mmCIF file of C-alpha atoms in Angstrom:
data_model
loop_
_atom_site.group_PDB
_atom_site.id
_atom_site.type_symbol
_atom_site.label_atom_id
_atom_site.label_comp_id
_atom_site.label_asym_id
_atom_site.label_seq_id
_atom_site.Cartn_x
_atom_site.Cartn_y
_atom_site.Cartn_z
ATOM 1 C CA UNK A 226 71.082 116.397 -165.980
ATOM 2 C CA UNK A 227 67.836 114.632 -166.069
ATOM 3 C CA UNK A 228 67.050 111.353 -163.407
ATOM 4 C CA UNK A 229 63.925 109.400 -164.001
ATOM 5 C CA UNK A 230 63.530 106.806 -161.179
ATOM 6 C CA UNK A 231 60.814 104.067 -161.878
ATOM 7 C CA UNK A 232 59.366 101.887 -159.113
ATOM 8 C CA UNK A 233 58.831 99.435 -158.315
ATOM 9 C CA UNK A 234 62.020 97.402 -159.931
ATOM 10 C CA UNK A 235 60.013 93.790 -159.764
ATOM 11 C CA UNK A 236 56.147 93.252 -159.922
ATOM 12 C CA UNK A 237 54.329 90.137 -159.402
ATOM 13 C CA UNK A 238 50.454 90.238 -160.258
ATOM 14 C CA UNK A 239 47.591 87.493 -160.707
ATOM 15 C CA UNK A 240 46.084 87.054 -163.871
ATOM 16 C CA UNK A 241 43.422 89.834 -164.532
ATOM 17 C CA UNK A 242 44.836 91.782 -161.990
ATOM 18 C CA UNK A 243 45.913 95.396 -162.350
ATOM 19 C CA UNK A 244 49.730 95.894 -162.084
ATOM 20 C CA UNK A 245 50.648 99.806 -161.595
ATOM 21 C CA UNK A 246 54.794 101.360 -162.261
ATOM 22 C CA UNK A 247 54.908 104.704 -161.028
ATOM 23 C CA UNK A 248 58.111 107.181 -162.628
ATOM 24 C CA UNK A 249 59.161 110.421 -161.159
ATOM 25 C CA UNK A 250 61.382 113.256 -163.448
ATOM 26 C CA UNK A 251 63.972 116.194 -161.870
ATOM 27 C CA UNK A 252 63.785 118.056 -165.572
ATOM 28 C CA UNK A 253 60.313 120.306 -166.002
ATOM 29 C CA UNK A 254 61.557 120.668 -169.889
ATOM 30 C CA UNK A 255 60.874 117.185 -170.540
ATOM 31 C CA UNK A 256 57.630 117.455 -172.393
ATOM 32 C CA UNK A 257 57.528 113.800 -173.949
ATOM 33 C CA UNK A 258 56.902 110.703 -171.511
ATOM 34 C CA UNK A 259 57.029 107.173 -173.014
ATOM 35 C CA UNK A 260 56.558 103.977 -171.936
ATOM 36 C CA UNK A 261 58.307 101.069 -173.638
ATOM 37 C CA UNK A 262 57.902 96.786 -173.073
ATOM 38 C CA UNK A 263 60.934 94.834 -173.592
ATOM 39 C CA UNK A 264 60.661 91.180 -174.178
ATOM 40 C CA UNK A 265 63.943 88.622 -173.233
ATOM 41 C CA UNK A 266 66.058 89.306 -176.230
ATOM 42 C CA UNK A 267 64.009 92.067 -178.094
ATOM 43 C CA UNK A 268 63.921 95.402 -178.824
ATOM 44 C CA UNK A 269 62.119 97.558 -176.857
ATOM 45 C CA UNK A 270 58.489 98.721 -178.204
ATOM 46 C CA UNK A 271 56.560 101.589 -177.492
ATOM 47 C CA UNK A 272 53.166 100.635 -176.218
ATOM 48 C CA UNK A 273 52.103 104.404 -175.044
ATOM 49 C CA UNK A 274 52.893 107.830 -174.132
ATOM 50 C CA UNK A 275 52.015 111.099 -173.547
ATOM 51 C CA UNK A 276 53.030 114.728 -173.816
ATOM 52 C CA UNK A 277 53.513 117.089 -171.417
ATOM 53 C CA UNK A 278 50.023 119.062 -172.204
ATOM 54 C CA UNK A 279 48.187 115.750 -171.517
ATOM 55 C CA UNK A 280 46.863 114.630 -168.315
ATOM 56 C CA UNK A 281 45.614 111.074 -169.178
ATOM 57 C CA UNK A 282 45.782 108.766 -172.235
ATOM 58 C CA UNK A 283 44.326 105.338 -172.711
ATOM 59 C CA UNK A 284 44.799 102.889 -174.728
ATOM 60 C CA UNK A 285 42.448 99.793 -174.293
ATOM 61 C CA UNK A 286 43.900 97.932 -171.094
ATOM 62 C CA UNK A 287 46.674 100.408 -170.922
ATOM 63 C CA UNK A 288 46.445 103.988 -169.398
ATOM 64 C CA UNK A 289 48.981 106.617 -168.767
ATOM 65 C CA UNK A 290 48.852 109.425 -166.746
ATOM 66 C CA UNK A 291 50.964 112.587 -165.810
ATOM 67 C CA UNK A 292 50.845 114.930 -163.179
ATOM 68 C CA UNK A 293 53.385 117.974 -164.638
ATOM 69 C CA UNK A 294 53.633 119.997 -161.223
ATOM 70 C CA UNK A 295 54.562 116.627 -159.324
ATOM 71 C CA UNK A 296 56.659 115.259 -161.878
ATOM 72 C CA UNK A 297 55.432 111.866 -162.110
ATOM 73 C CA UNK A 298 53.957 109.954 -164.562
ATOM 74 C CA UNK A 299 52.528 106.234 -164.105
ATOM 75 C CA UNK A 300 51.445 103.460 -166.237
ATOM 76 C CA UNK A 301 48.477 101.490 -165.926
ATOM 77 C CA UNK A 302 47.385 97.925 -167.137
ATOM 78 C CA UNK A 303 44.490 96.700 -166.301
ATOM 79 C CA UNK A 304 43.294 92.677 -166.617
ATOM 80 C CA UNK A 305 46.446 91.915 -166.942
ATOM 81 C CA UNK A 306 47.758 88.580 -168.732
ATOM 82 C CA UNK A 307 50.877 86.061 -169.224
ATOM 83 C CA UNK A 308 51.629 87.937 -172.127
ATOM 84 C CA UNK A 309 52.097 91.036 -170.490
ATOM 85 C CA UNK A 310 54.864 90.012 -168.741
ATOM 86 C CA UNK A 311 58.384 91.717 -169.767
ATOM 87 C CA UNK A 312 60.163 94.605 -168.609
ATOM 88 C CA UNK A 313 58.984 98.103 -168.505
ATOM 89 C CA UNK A 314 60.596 101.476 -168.808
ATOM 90 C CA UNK A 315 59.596 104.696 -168.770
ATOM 91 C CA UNK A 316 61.272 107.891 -170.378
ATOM 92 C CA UNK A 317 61.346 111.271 -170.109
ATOM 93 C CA UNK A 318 62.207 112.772 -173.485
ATOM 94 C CA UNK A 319 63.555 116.629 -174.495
ATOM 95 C CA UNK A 320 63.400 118.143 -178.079
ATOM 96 C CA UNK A 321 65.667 116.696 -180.420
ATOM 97 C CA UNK A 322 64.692 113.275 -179.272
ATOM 98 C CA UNK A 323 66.789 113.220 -176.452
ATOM 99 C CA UNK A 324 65.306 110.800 -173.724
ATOM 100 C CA UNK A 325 66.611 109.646 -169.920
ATOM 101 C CA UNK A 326 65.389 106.679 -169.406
ATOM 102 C CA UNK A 327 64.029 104.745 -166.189
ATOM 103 C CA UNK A 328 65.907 101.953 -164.756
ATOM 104 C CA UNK A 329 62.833 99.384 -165.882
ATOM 105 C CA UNK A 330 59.897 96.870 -164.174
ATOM 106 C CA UNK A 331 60.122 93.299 -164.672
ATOM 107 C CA UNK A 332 56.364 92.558 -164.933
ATOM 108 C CA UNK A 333 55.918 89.050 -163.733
ATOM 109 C CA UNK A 334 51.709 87.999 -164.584
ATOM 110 C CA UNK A 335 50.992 84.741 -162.935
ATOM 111 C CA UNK A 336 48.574 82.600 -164.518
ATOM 112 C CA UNK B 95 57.800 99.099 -194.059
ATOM 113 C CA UNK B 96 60.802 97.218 -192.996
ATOM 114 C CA UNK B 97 62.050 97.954 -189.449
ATOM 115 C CA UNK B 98 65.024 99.034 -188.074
ATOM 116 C CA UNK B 99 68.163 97.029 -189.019
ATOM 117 C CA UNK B 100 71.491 96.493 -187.331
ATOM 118 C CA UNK B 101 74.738 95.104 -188.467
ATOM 119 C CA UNK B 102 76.084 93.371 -187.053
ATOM 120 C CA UNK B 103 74.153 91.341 -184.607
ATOM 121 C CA UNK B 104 76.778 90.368 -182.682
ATOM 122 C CA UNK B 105 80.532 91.751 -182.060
ATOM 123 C CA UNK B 106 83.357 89.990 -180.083
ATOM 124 C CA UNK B 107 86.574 92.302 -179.510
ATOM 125 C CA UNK B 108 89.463 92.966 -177.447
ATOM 126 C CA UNK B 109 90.404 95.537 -175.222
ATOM 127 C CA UNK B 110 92.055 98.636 -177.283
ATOM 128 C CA UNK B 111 90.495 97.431 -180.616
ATOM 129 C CA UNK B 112 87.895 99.991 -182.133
ATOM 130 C CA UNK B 113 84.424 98.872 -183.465
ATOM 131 C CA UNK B 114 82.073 100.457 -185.566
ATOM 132 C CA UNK B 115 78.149 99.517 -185.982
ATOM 133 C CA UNK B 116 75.506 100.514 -188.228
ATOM 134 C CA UNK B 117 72.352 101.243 -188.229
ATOM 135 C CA UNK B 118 69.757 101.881 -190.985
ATOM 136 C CA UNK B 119 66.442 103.766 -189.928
ATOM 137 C CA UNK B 120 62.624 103.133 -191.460
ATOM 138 C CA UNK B 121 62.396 104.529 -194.977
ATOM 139 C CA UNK B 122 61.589 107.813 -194.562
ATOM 140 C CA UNK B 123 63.224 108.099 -190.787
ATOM 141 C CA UNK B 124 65.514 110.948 -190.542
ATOM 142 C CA UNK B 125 66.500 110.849 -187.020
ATOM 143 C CA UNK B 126 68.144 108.145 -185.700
ATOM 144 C CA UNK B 127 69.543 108.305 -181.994
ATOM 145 C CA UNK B 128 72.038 105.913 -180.167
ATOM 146 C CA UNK B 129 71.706 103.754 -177.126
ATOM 147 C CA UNK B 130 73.533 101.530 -174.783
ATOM 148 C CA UNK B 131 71.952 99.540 -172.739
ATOM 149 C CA UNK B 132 73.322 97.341 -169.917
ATOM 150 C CA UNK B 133 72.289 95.757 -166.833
ATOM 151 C CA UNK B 134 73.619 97.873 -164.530
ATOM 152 C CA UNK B 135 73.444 101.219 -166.047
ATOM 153 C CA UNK B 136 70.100 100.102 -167.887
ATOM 154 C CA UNK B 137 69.561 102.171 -171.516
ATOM 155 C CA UNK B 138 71.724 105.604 -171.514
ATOM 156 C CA UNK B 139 71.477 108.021 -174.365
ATOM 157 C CA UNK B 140 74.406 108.480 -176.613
ATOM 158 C CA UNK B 141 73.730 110.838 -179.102
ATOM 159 C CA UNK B 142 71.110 111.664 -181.960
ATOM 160 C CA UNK B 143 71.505 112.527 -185.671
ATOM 161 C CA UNK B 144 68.870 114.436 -187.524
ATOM 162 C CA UNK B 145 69.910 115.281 -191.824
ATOM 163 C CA UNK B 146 73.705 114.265 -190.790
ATOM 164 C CA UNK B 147 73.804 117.053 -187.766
ATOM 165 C CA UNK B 148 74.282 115.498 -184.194
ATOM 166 C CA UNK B 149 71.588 117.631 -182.158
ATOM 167 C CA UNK B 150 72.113 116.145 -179.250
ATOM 168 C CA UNK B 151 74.413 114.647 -177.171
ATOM 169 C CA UNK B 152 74.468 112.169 -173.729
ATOM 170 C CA UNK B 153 77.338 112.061 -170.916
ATOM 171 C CA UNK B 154 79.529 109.532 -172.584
ATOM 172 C CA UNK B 155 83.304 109.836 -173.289
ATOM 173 C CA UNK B 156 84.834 111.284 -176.913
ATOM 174 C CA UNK B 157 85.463 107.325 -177.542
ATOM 175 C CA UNK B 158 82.476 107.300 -178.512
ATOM 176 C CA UNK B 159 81.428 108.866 -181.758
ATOM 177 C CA UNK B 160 78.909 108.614 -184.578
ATOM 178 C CA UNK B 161 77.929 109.851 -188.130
ATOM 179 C CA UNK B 162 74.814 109.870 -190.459
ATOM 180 C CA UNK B 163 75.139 109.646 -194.394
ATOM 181 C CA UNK B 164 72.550 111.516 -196.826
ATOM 182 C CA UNK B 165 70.219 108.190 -196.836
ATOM 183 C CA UNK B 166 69.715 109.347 -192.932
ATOM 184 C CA UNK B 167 71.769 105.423 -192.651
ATOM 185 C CA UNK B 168 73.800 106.201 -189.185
ATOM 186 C CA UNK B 169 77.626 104.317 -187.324
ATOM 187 C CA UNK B 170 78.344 104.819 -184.446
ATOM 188 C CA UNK B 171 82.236 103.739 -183.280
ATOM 189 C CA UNK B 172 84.120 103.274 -180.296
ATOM 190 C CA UNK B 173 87.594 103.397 -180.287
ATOM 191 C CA UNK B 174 90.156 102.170 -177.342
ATOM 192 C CA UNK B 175 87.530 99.417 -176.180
ATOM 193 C CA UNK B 176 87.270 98.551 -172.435
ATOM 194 C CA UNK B 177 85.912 95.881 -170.803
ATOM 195 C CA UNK B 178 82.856 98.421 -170.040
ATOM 196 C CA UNK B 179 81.692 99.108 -173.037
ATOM 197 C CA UNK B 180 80.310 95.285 -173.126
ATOM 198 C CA UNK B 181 76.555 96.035 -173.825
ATOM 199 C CA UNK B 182 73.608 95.934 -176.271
ATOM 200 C CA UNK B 183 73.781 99.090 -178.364
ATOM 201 C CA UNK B 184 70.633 100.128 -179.881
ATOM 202 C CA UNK B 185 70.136 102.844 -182.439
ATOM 203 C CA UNK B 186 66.486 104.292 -183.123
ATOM 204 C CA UNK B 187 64.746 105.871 -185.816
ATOM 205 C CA UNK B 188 61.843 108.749 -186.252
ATOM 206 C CA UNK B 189 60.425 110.730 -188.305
ATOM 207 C CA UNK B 190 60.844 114.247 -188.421
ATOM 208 C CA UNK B 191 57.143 115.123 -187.683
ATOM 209 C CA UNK B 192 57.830 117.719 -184.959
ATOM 210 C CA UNK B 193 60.764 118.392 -182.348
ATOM 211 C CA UNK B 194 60.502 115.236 -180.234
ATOM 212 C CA UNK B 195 59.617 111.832 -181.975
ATOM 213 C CA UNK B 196 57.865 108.069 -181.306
ATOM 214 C CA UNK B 197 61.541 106.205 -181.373
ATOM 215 C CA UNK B 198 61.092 102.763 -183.047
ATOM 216 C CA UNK B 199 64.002 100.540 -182.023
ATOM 217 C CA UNK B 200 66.331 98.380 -183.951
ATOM 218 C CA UNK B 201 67.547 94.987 -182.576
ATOM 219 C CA UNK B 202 70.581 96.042 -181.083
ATOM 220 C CA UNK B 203 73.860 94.897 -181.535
ATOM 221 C CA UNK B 204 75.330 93.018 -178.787
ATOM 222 C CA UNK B 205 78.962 94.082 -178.166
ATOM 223 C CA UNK B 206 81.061 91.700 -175.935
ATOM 224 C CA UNK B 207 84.992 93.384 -175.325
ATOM 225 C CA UNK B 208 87.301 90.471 -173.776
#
């Protein structure tokens, strides 16, 4: 089956600094990559994602990007804040909403 | 639009009982897929319903089963409990706009087995 490994598993960053979380995929039919943020106690929420015929997507401070023949995919956030801090996981998804999820990046912004 | 709801929140059992959860989707969701999540495993697929048909399917033991009504409302139940089935179980809902969906996440139930 599918393995999605996500890196790093902790990440400590300064205020307005950029934090980077890097996943690689064994499946080339996973066509749908999201990323989720999980707050202590909540559910997890989509903040972006791409699909498989996408290089790059942004999304103000936030930027995804996939490279298909490596199978990897990263997430980007840029001037980062306290608020940004949570835990991160990626996915790699199949048709029929089937997704293998990453193992998740507890974001840590200092202030 | 309301979110997705679980019932219930939260679930104490014991070993060998049987639980069942629900799950009811956004209005207008008609897929609505299974999770559990724990620390050690982190969140592992279970299965996903789409107009009461399971379409797919994760690596998780026939204990586990689920079912969606007409109003696309899922449960999912686990019978025999064992102590590692102690986890947050969240279902998720999408729309059928193509053949892979945004998931929007419930709240979870949190399932302790003693």
């Amino acid at each position: 089956g599918e393995n999605v490994e996500q890196h790093p598993s902790t990440l400590s960053v300064q205020e307005g600094d950029s934090a980077v979380i890097k996943c690689t995929y064994s499946d080339s039919a996973s066509n749908y990559f999201p990323w989720y943020k999980q707050e202590l106690g909540k559910r997890p929420q989509l903040i972006i994602d791409i699909r498989s015929n996408v290089g790059e997507k942004k999304d103000q401070r936030i930027a995804v990007t996939l490279n298909k023949t490596a199978k990897h995919f990263s997430l980007h956030i840029t001037e980062t804040q306290p608020e940004d801090s949570a835990v991160y996981f990626c996915a790699a998804g199949y048709n029929f909403n089937k997704f293998y999820f990453g193992s998740g990046t507890k974001l840590n912004v200092k202030p | 639009k309301a979110g997705v709801t679980q019932t219930p929140r939260y679930l104490i059992k014991t070993r060998g009982q049987q639980v069942t959860l629900s799950c009811s989707p956004i209005s207008g969701h008609r897929s609505v897929s299974w999770y559990q999540q724990t620390p050690g495993q982190g969140l592992q697929f279970l299965f996903e319903y789409f107009s009461e048909t399971q379409r797919n399917k994760g690596n998780f033991p026939g204990r586990f089963s689920g079912r969606q009504f007409s109003n696309s409302r899922s449960e999912m139940n686990v019978s025999t409990l064992e102590l590692g089935d102690s986890a947050l179980y969240l279902c998720a809902s999408s729309l059928p706009g193509g053949p892979i969906d945004e998931q929007f996440f419930g709240p979870g139930t949190r399932l302790t087995v003693l």
